[in-house]
PDB file of C-alpha atoms and ligand atoms in Angstrom:
ATOM      1  CA  MET A   1     -15.079 -10.241   9.045  1.00 80.00           C
ATOM      2  CA  MET A   2     -12.081  -8.022   8.808  1.00 90.00           C
ATOM      3  CA  ARG A   3     -11.556  -5.837   5.768  1.00 94.00           C
ATOM      4  CA  ILE A   4      -8.714  -3.406   6.279  1.00 97.00           C
ATOM      5  CA  ILE A   5      -7.401  -0.461   4.271  1.00 98.00           C
ATOM      6  CA  MET A   6      -3.791   0.658   4.721  1.00 98.00           C
ATOM      7  CA  LEU A   7      -3.361   4.380   4.123  1.00 98.00           C
ATOM      8  CA  GLY A   8      -0.237   6.530   4.310  1.00 97.00           C
ATOM      9  CA  ALA A   9       2.425   8.429   2.391  1.00 96.00           C
ATOM     10  CA  PRO A  10       4.944   6.560   0.234  1.00 95.00           C
ATOM     11  CA  GLY A  11       7.458   4.975   2.591  1.00 93.00           C
ATOM     12  CA  SER A  12       5.151   5.035   5.613  1.00 95.00           C
ATOM     13  CA  GLY A  13       5.405   1.236   5.825  1.00 94.00           C
ATOM     14  CA  LYS A  14       2.071   0.201   4.304  1.00 95.00           C
ATOM     15  CA  GLY A  15       3.569  -2.734   2.435  1.00 94.00           C
ATOM     16  CA  THR A  16       5.654  -3.962   5.375  1.00 93.00           C
ATOM     17  CA  GLN A  17       2.779  -3.758   7.842  1.00 96.00           C
ATOM     18  CA  THR A  18       0.404  -5.357   5.334  1.00 96.00           C
ATOM     19  CA  GLN A  19       2.691  -8.378   5.023  1.00 94.00           C
ATOM     20  CA  LEU A  20       2.971  -8.703   8.817  1.00 96.00           C
ATOM     21  CA  LEU A  21      -0.766  -8.333   9.432  1.00 97.00           C
ATOM     22  CA  SER A  22      -1.532 -10.798   6.677  1.00 95.00           C
ATOM     23  CA  LYS A  23       0.653 -13.412   8.408  1.00 94.00           C
ATOM     24  CA  TYR A  24      -0.648 -12.621  11.889  1.00 95.00           C
ATOM     25  CA  PHE A  25      -4.357 -12.763  11.039  1.00 94.00           C
ATOM     26  CA  TYR A  26      -4.029 -15.361   8.215  1.00 93.00           C
ATOM     27  CA  ILE A  27      -5.782 -13.102   5.769  1.00 92.00           C
ATOM     28  CA  PRO A  28      -4.929 -12.348   2.149  1.00 92.00           C
ATOM     29  CA  PHE A  29      -3.801  -8.949   0.957  1.00 94.00           C
ATOM     30  CA  ILE A  30      -4.096  -6.982  -2.242  1.00 94.00           C
ATOM     31  CA  SER A  31      -1.374  -4.470  -3.056  1.00 95.00           C
ATOM     32  CA  ALA A  32      -2.298  -1.894  -5.696  1.00 97.00           C
ATOM     33  CA  GLY A  33       1.314  -1.036  -6.553  1.00 94.00           C
ATOM     34  CA  GLU A  34       2.204  -4.709  -6.842  1.00 93.00           C
ATOM     35  CA  ILE A  35      -0.773  -5.425  -9.111  1.00 94.00           C
ATOM     36  CA  LEU A  36       0.347  -2.595 -11.379  1.00 95.00           C
ATOM     37  CA  ARG A  37       3.959  -3.788 -11.447  1.00 92.00           C
ATOM     38  CA  GLN A  38       2.874  -7.353 -12.314  1.00 91.00           C
ATOM     39  CA  GLU A  39       0.339  -6.071 -14.857  1.00 92.00           C
ATOM     40  CA  SER A  40       3.043  -4.056 -16.618  1.00 92.00           C
ATOM     41  CA  LYS A  41       5.000  -7.294 -17.151  1.00 89.00           C
ATOM     42  CA  LYS A  42       2.199  -9.301 -18.686  1.00 86.00           C
ATOM     43  CA  ASN A  43       0.004  -6.816 -20.502  1.00 81.00           C
ATOM     44  CA  GLU A  44       1.761  -5.463 -23.620  1.00 85.00           C
ATOM     45  CA  LYS A  45      -1.033  -3.009 -24.376  1.00 84.00           C
ATOM     46  CA  THR A  46      -0.878  -1.132 -21.079  1.00 92.00           C
ATOM     47  CA  LYS A  47       2.771  -1.803 -20.202  1.00 92.00           C
ATOM     48  CA  LYS A  48       3.995   1.578 -21.464  1.00 94.00           C
ATOM     49  CA  TYR A  49       1.244   3.522 -19.688  1.00 95.00           C
ATOM     50  CA  ILE A  50       1.822   1.825 -16.322  1.00 96.00           C
ATOM     51  CA  LYS A  51       5.614   2.023 -16.425  1.00 95.00           C
ATOM     52  CA  GLU A  52       5.669   5.654 -17.518  1.00 95.00           C
ATOM     53  CA  THR A  53       3.144   6.728 -14.891  1.00 96.00           C
ATOM     54  CA  ILE A  54       4.854   4.898 -12.030  1.00 96.00           C
ATOM     55  CA  ASN A  55       8.313   6.093 -13.050  1.00 95.00           C
ATOM     56  CA  GLN A  56       7.076   9.676 -13.163  1.00 96.00           C
ATOM     57  CA  GLY A  57       5.758   9.285  -9.622  1.00 96.00           C
ATOM     58  CA  LYS A  58       2.189   9.988 -10.728  1.00 97.00           C
ATOM     59  CA  LEU A  59      -0.957   8.022  -9.910  1.00 97.00           C
ATOM     60  CA  VAL A  60      -2.557   5.936 -12.664  1.00 97.00           C
ATOM     61  CA  LYS A  61      -6.106   6.844 -13.752  1.00 98.00           C
ATOM     62  CA  ASN A  62      -8.848   6.078 -11.234  1.00 98.00           C
ATOM     63  CA  SER A  63     -10.871   3.937 -13.653  1.00 97.00           C
ATOM     64  CA  PHE A  64      -7.777   1.899 -14.520  1.00 96.00           C
ATOM     65  CA  ILE A  65      -6.824   0.910 -10.965  1.00 98.00           C
ATOM     66  CA  ILE A  66     -10.460   0.544  -9.840  1.00 97.00           C
ATOM     67  CA  ASN A  67     -11.068  -2.112 -12.508  1.00 96.00           C
ATOM     68  CA  LEU A  68      -7.930  -4.030 -11.615  1.00 95.00           C
ATOM     69  CA  ILE A  69      -8.729  -4.016  -7.882  1.00 95.00           C
ATOM     70  CA  LYS A  70     -12.336  -5.088  -8.403  1.00 92.00           C
ATOM     71  CA  LYS A  71     -11.196  -7.987 -10.568  1.00 91.00           C
ATOM     72  CA  LYS A  72      -8.634  -9.010  -7.967  1.00 90.00           C
ATOM     73  CA  ILE A  73     -11.137  -8.920  -5.079  1.00 89.00           C
ATOM     74  CA  LYS A  74     -13.445 -11.227  -7.034  1.00 85.00           C
ATOM     75  CA  LYS A  75     -10.675 -13.524  -8.230  1.00 79.00           C
ATOM     76  CA  LYS A  76      -8.945 -13.914  -4.889  1.00 67.00           C
ATOM     77  CA  ASN A  77     -12.185 -15.019  -3.346  1.00 63.00           C
ATOM     78  CA  CYS A  78     -11.233 -13.049  -0.291  1.00 63.00           C
ATOM     79  CA  PHE A  79     -14.528 -11.422   0.343  1.00 69.00           C
ATOM     80  CA  ASP A  80     -14.788 -11.650   4.130  1.00 82.00           C
ATOM     81  CA  LYS A  81     -11.259 -10.834   5.139  1.00 88.00           C
ATOM     82  CA  PHE A  82      -8.561  -8.981   3.282  1.00 93.00           C
ATOM     83  CA  ILE A  83      -6.123  -6.092   3.498  1.00 95.00           C
ATOM     84  CA  LEU A  84      -5.922  -3.420   0.832  1.00 96.00           C
ATOM     85  CA  ASP A  85      -2.463  -1.891   0.539  1.00 97.00           C
ATOM     86  CA  GLY A  86      -2.291   1.325  -1.498  1.00 97.00           C
ATOM     87  CA  PHE A  87      -5.942   1.438  -2.474  1.00 98.00           C
ATOM     88  CA  PRO A  88      -7.926   3.678  -2.315  1.00 98.00           C
ATOM     89  CA  ARG A  89      -5.577   6.611  -2.868  1.00 98.00           C
ATOM     90  CA  THR A  90      -8.181   9.142  -4.024  1.00 98.00           C
ATOM     91  CA  ILE A  91     -11.715  10.052  -2.934  1.00 98.00           C
ATOM     92  CA  LYS A  92     -13.032   8.768  -6.293  1.00 98.00           C
ATOM     93  CA  GLN A  93     -11.443   5.363  -5.626  1.00 98.00           C
ATOM     94  CA  ALA A  94     -12.852   5.286  -2.092  1.00 98.00           C
ATOM     95  CA  GLU A  95     -16.346   6.137  -3.283  1.00 98.00           C
ATOM     96  CA  SER A  96     -16.201   3.411  -5.886  1.00 97.00           C
ATOM     97  CA  LEU A  97     -15.005   0.867  -3.311  1.00 96.00           C
ATOM     98  CA  LYS A  98     -17.747   1.937  -0.900  1.00 96.00           C
ATOM     99  CA  LYS A  99     -20.401   1.190  -3.523  1.00 94.00           C
ATOM    100  CA  HIS A 100     -18.948  -2.246  -4.058  1.00 88.00           C
ATOM    101  CA  ILE A 101     -18.069  -3.514  -0.579  1.00 91.00           C
ATOM    102  CA  LYS A 102     -18.133  -2.546   3.101  1.00 92.00           C
ATOM    103  CA  MET A 103     -14.707  -2.005   4.652  1.00 94.00           C
ATOM    104  CA  HIS A 104     -14.208  -2.178   8.435  1.00 96.00           C
ATOM    105  CA  PHE A 105     -10.932  -0.475   9.322  1.00 97.00           C
ATOM    106  CA  VAL A 106      -8.716   2.140   7.784  1.00 98.00           C
ATOM    107  CA  ILE A 107      -5.221   2.277   9.264  1.00 98.00           C
ATOM    108  CA  HIS A 108      -3.520   5.597   8.604  1.00 98.00           C
ATOM    109  CA  LEU A 109       0.254   5.365   9.059  1.00 98.00           C
ATOM    110  CA  LYS A 110       1.430   8.891   9.882  1.00 97.00           C
ATOM    111  CA  ILE A 111       5.102   9.621   9.241  1.00 95.00           C
ATOM    112  CA  SER A 112       7.462  12.615   9.043  1.00 93.00           C
ATOM    113  CA  THR A 113       9.074  13.604   5.726  1.00 88.00           C
ATOM    114  CA  ASP A 114      12.632  12.968   7.022  1.00 87.00           C
ATOM    115  CA  ASN A 115      11.738   9.386   7.861  1.00 91.00           C
ATOM    116  CA  ILE A 116      10.030   8.900   4.498  1.00 93.00           C
ATOM    117  CA  LEU A 117      13.268   9.637   2.654  1.00 90.00           C
ATOM    118  CA  ASP A 118      15.291   7.278   4.900  1.00 89.00           C
ATOM    119  CA  ARG A 119      12.760   4.501   4.456  1.00 91.00           C
ATOM    120  CA  ILE A 120      12.439   4.762   0.691  1.00 93.00           C
ATOM    121  CA  THR A 121      16.087   5.210  -0.187  1.00 91.00           C
ATOM    122  CA  GLY A 122      17.014   2.029   1.740  1.00 92.00           C
ATOM    123  CA  ARG A 123      14.173  -0.082   0.367  1.00 93.00           C
ATOM    124  CA  LEU A 124      14.876  -3.353  -1.490  1.00 96.00           C
ATOM    125  CA  ILE A 125      12.362  -5.484  -3.338  1.00 95.00           C
ATOM    126  CA  HIS A 126      12.104  -9.093  -4.466  1.00 95.00           C
ATOM    127  CA  GLU A 127      10.522  -8.386  -7.828  1.00 91.00           C
ATOM    128  CA  PRO A 128       8.763 -11.695  -8.564  1.00 92.00           C
ATOM    129  CA  SER A 129       6.860 -11.719  -5.251  1.00 90.00           C
ATOM    130  CA  GLY A 130       6.782  -8.050  -4.263  1.00 88.00           C
ATOM    131  CA  ARG A 131       8.331  -8.829  -0.862  1.00 91.00           C
ATOM    132  CA  THR A 132      10.088  -5.771   0.517  1.00 92.00           C
ATOM    133  CA  TYR A 133      13.071  -5.275   2.791  1.00 94.00           C
ATOM    134  CA  HIS A 134      15.077  -2.343   4.093  1.00 94.00           C
ATOM    135  CA  LYS A 135      18.881  -2.247   4.176  1.00 94.00           C
ATOM    136  CA  LYS A 136      18.885  -0.998   7.789  1.00 92.00           C
ATOM    137  CA  PHE A 137      15.420  -1.406   9.327  1.00 91.00           C
ATOM    138  CA  ASN A 138      14.398  -4.770   7.880  1.00 92.00           C
ATOM    139  CA  PRO A 139      17.438  -6.401   6.281  1.00 96.00           C
ATOM    140  CA  PRO A 140      17.293  -9.782   4.551  1.00 97.00           C
ATOM    141  CA  LYS A 141      19.146 -12.637   6.301  1.00 97.00           C
ATOM    142  CA  LYS A 142      21.793 -12.561   3.558  1.00 97.00           C
ATOM    143  CA  LYS A 143      22.807  -9.254   1.998  1.00 97.00           C
ATOM    144  CA  ASN A 144      20.758  -8.478  -1.149  1.00 97.00           C
ATOM    145  CA  ILE A 145      19.158 -11.951  -1.165  1.00 98.00           C
ATOM    146  CA  ASP A 146      15.464 -12.794  -0.723  1.00 97.00           C
ATOM    147  CA  ASP A 147      14.935 -14.868   2.464  1.00 97.00           C
ATOM    148  CA  LEU A 148      12.479 -17.309   0.898  1.00 96.00           C
ATOM    149  CA  THR A 149      13.740 -17.929  -2.632  1.00 97.00           C
ATOM    150  CA  GLY A 150      17.451 -17.070  -2.435  1.00 97.00           C
ATOM    151  CA  GLU A 151      16.983 -14.786  -5.451  1.00 98.00           C
ATOM    152  CA  LEU A 152      18.572 -11.369  -5.864  1.00 98.00           C
ATOM    153  CA  LEU A 153      16.884  -8.244  -4.479  1.00 97.00           C
ATOM    154  CA  SER A 154      16.747  -4.961  -6.373  1.00 96.00           C
ATOM    155  CA  LYS A 155      15.774  -1.320  -5.946  1.00 95.00           C
ATOM    156  CA  ARG A 156      12.499   0.026  -7.300  1.00 92.00           C
ATOM    157  CA  LYS A 157      12.986   2.423 -10.222  1.00 91.00           C
ATOM    158  CA  ASP A 158      10.581   4.918  -8.639  1.00 93.00           C
ATOM    159  CA  ASP A 159      12.504   4.967  -5.335  1.00 93.00           C
ATOM    160  CA  LYS A 160      14.792   7.742  -6.595  1.00 92.00           C
ATOM    161  CA  LYS A 161      14.840  11.093  -4.791  1.00 90.00           C
ATOM    162  CA  LYS A 162      13.479  13.086  -7.755  1.00 92.00           C
ATOM    163  CA  ILE A 163      10.576  10.698  -8.257  1.00 94.00           C
ATOM    164  CA  ILE A 164       9.872  10.483  -4.525  1.00 94.00           C
ATOM    165  CA  ILE A 165       9.320  14.254  -4.485  1.00 94.00           C
ATOM    166  CA  THR A 166       6.620  13.928  -7.178  1.00 95.00           C
ATOM    167  CA  ARG A 167       5.077  10.959  -5.350  1.00 96.00           C
ATOM    168  CA  LEU A 168       4.869  13.059  -2.197  1.00 95.00           C
ATOM    169  CA  LYS A 169       3.255  15.919  -4.130  1.00 96.00           C
ATOM    170  CA  GLU A 170       0.683  13.505  -5.566  1.00 96.00           C
ATOM    171  CA  TYR A 171       0.032  12.201  -2.063  1.00 96.00           C
ATOM    172  CA  LYS A 172      -0.545  15.723  -0.718  1.00 96.00           C
ATOM    173  CA  LYS A 173      -2.844  16.671  -3.595  1.00 97.00           C
ATOM    174  CA  LEU A 174      -4.863  13.481  -4.066  1.00 97.00           C
ATOM    175  CA  THR A 175      -4.555  11.232  -1.010  1.00 97.00           C
ATOM    176  CA  LYS A 176      -4.499  13.738   1.876  1.00 96.00           C
ATOM    177  CA  PRO A 177      -8.105  14.851   1.155  1.00 97.00           C
ATOM    178  CA  LEU A 178      -9.027  11.193   1.505  1.00 97.00           C
ATOM    179  CA  ILE A 179      -7.992  11.243   5.181  1.00 97.00           C
ATOM    180  CA  LYS A 180     -10.686  13.837   5.889  1.00 97.00           C
ATOM    181  CA  TRP A 181     -13.152  11.736   3.868  1.00 98.00           C
ATOM    182  CA  PHE A 182     -12.405   8.666   6.010  1.00 98.00           C
ATOM    183  CA  LYS A 183     -12.736  10.699   9.225  1.00 98.00           C
ATOM    184  CA  MET A 184     -16.237  11.682   8.057  1.00 98.00           C
ATOM    185  CA  GLU A 185     -17.006   8.050   7.245  1.00 98.00           C
ATOM    186  CA  ASP A 186     -15.876   7.161  10.763  1.00 98.00           C
ATOM    187  CA  LEU A 187     -18.251   9.743  12.233  1.00 98.00           C
ATOM    188  CA  LYS A 188     -21.069   8.169  10.203  1.00 97.00           C
ATOM    189  CA  LYS A 189     -19.976   4.770  11.615  1.00 97.00           C
ATOM    190  CA  ASN A 190     -19.291   3.441   8.121  1.00 97.00           C
ATOM    191  CA  ILE A 191     -15.697   2.529   8.955  1.00 97.00           C
ATOM    192  CA  LYS A 192     -13.312   2.694  11.917  1.00 97.00           C
ATOM    193  CA  TYR A 193     -10.519   5.187  11.257  1.00 98.00           C
ATOM    194  CA  ILE A 194      -7.299   4.443  13.189  1.00 98.00           C
ATOM    195  CA  GLU A 195      -4.296   6.759  13.220  1.00 98.00           C
ATOM    196  CA  ILE A 196      -0.897   5.240  14.011  1.00 98.00           C
ATOM    197  CA  ASN A 197       2.402   7.005  14.660  1.00 97.00           C
ATOM    198  CA  ALA A 198       4.520   5.372  11.957  1.00 96.00           C
ATOM    199  CA  ASN A 199       7.812   6.976  13.000  1.00 96.00           C
ATOM    200  CA  LYS A 200       8.434   4.028  15.355  1.00 95.00           C
ATOM    201  CA  SER A 201      10.067   0.645  14.704  1.00 94.00           C
ATOM    202  CA  ILE A 202       8.366  -1.944  12.468  1.00 94.00           C
ATOM    203  CA  HIS A 203       7.677  -4.143  15.500  1.00 96.00           C
ATOM    204  CA  LYS A 204       6.185  -1.358  17.642  1.00 97.00           C
ATOM    205  CA  ILE A 205       3.919  -0.147  14.824  1.00 97.00           C
ATOM    206  CA  ASN A 206       2.745  -3.694  14.207  1.00 98.00           C
ATOM    207  CA  LYS A 207       1.928  -4.279  17.876  1.00 97.00           C
ATOM    208  CA  LYS A 208      -0.011  -1.014  18.024  1.00 98.00           C
ATOM    209  CA  ILE A 209      -2.091  -1.843  14.932  1.00 98.00           C
ATOM    210  CA  ILE A 210      -2.952  -5.299  16.255  1.00 97.00           C
ATOM    211  CA  LEU A 211      -3.971  -3.791  19.590  1.00 96.00           C
ATOM    212  CA  CYS A 212      -6.232  -1.252  17.869  1.00 95.00           C
ATOM    213  CA  ILE A 213      -7.923  -3.856  15.663  1.00 92.00           C
ATOM    214  CA  HIS A 214      -8.638  -6.441  18.348  1.00 82.00           C
TER     215      HIS A 214
HETATM  216  P1  AMP B 301       3.243   1.559  -4.202  1.00 66.23           P
HETATM  217  O1  AMP B 301       3.871   0.244  -4.482  1.00 66.23           O
HETATM  218  O2  AMP B 301       2.025   1.454  -3.335  1.00 66.23           O
HETATM  219  O3  AMP B 301       4.232   2.565  -3.681  1.00 66.23           O
HETATM  220  O4  AMP B 301       2.717   2.115  -5.615  1.00 66.23           O
HETATM  221  C1  AMP B 301       3.616   2.366  -6.684  1.00 66.23           C
HETATM  222  C2  AMP B 301       2.972   3.251  -7.737  1.00 66.23           C
HETATM  223  O5  AMP B 301       1.841   2.572  -8.316  1.00 66.23           O
HETATM  224  C3  AMP B 301       2.415   4.590  -7.276  1.00 66.23           C
HETATM  225  O6  AMP B 301       3.400   5.587  -7.161  1.00 66.23           O
HETATM  226  C4  AMP B 301       1.423   4.887  -8.395  1.00 66.23           C
HETATM  227  O7  AMP B 301       2.051   5.306  -9.575  1.00 66.23           O
HETATM  228  C5  AMP B 301       0.811   3.501  -8.656  1.00 66.23           C
HETATM  229  N1  AMP B 301      -0.361   3.259  -7.781  1.00 66.23           N
HETATM  230  C6  AMP B 301      -0.413   2.399  -6.716  1.00 66.23           C
HETATM  231  N2  AMP B 301      -1.619   2.414  -6.135  1.00 66.23           N
HETATM  232  C7  AMP B 301      -2.366   3.307  -6.849  1.00 66.23           C
HETATM  233  C8  AMP B 301      -3.703   3.788  -6.731  1.00 66.23           C
HETATM  234  N3  AMP B 301      -4.538   3.337  -5.773  1.00 66.23           N
HETATM  235  N4  AMP B 301      -4.135   4.707  -7.631  1.00 66.23           N
HETATM  236  C9  AMP B 301      -3.339   5.145  -8.605  1.00 66.23           C
HETATM  237  N5  AMP B 301      -2.051   4.761  -8.760  1.00 66.23           N
HETATM  238  C10 AMP B 301      -1.562   3.844  -7.900  1.00 66.23           C
END
């Protein structure tokens, strides 16, 4: 059994490392941001709420994301092994998850603010699948084209400097306290907390995570 949580500031590489780990260990992943982006396309009722919240750089309500994640865990039938990317992001979310399921590892990707800005401003996304690239650090084989489908890549609307600043503030206020919470959970042997220096290359970070998990 291997249930992993990816934790870190926006741009720390959670999504990239999640995709690599998912391929390496053959385990499914659930990305909170991706679920919200897909949900905003199909659900007319909540579309406005999701889009506005994301584009302001704020977090959506705990109850809202908790319900979506719970549904996804059940639906994906990935009970024994899965990676959670971007969830939990608050102590409330973590407590709710803890009641529901036992997680084994939390990988905290630690990164400096300068690197965050470089990573986010160069990020490209294949919208239909959520696959991400970076102009410099993880470029697609053909410029602006998704490797697998040949479709056009785009930039995320919330990857603008002004919005990134709010996202970082939200991270400091709501997600940073969660790091302490996980360290306590580690002391109680409820989960293994692993801290990774995420200022390195994609490949080096990936190797380090795999080493720590094995
Ligand atoms: P991400 O793709 O992980 O960068 O997430 C994009 C945006 O989705 C965030 O800036 C939030 O607005 C929202 N979001 C993602 N995960 C969560 C979460 N666990 N709780 C609340 N909002 C979230």
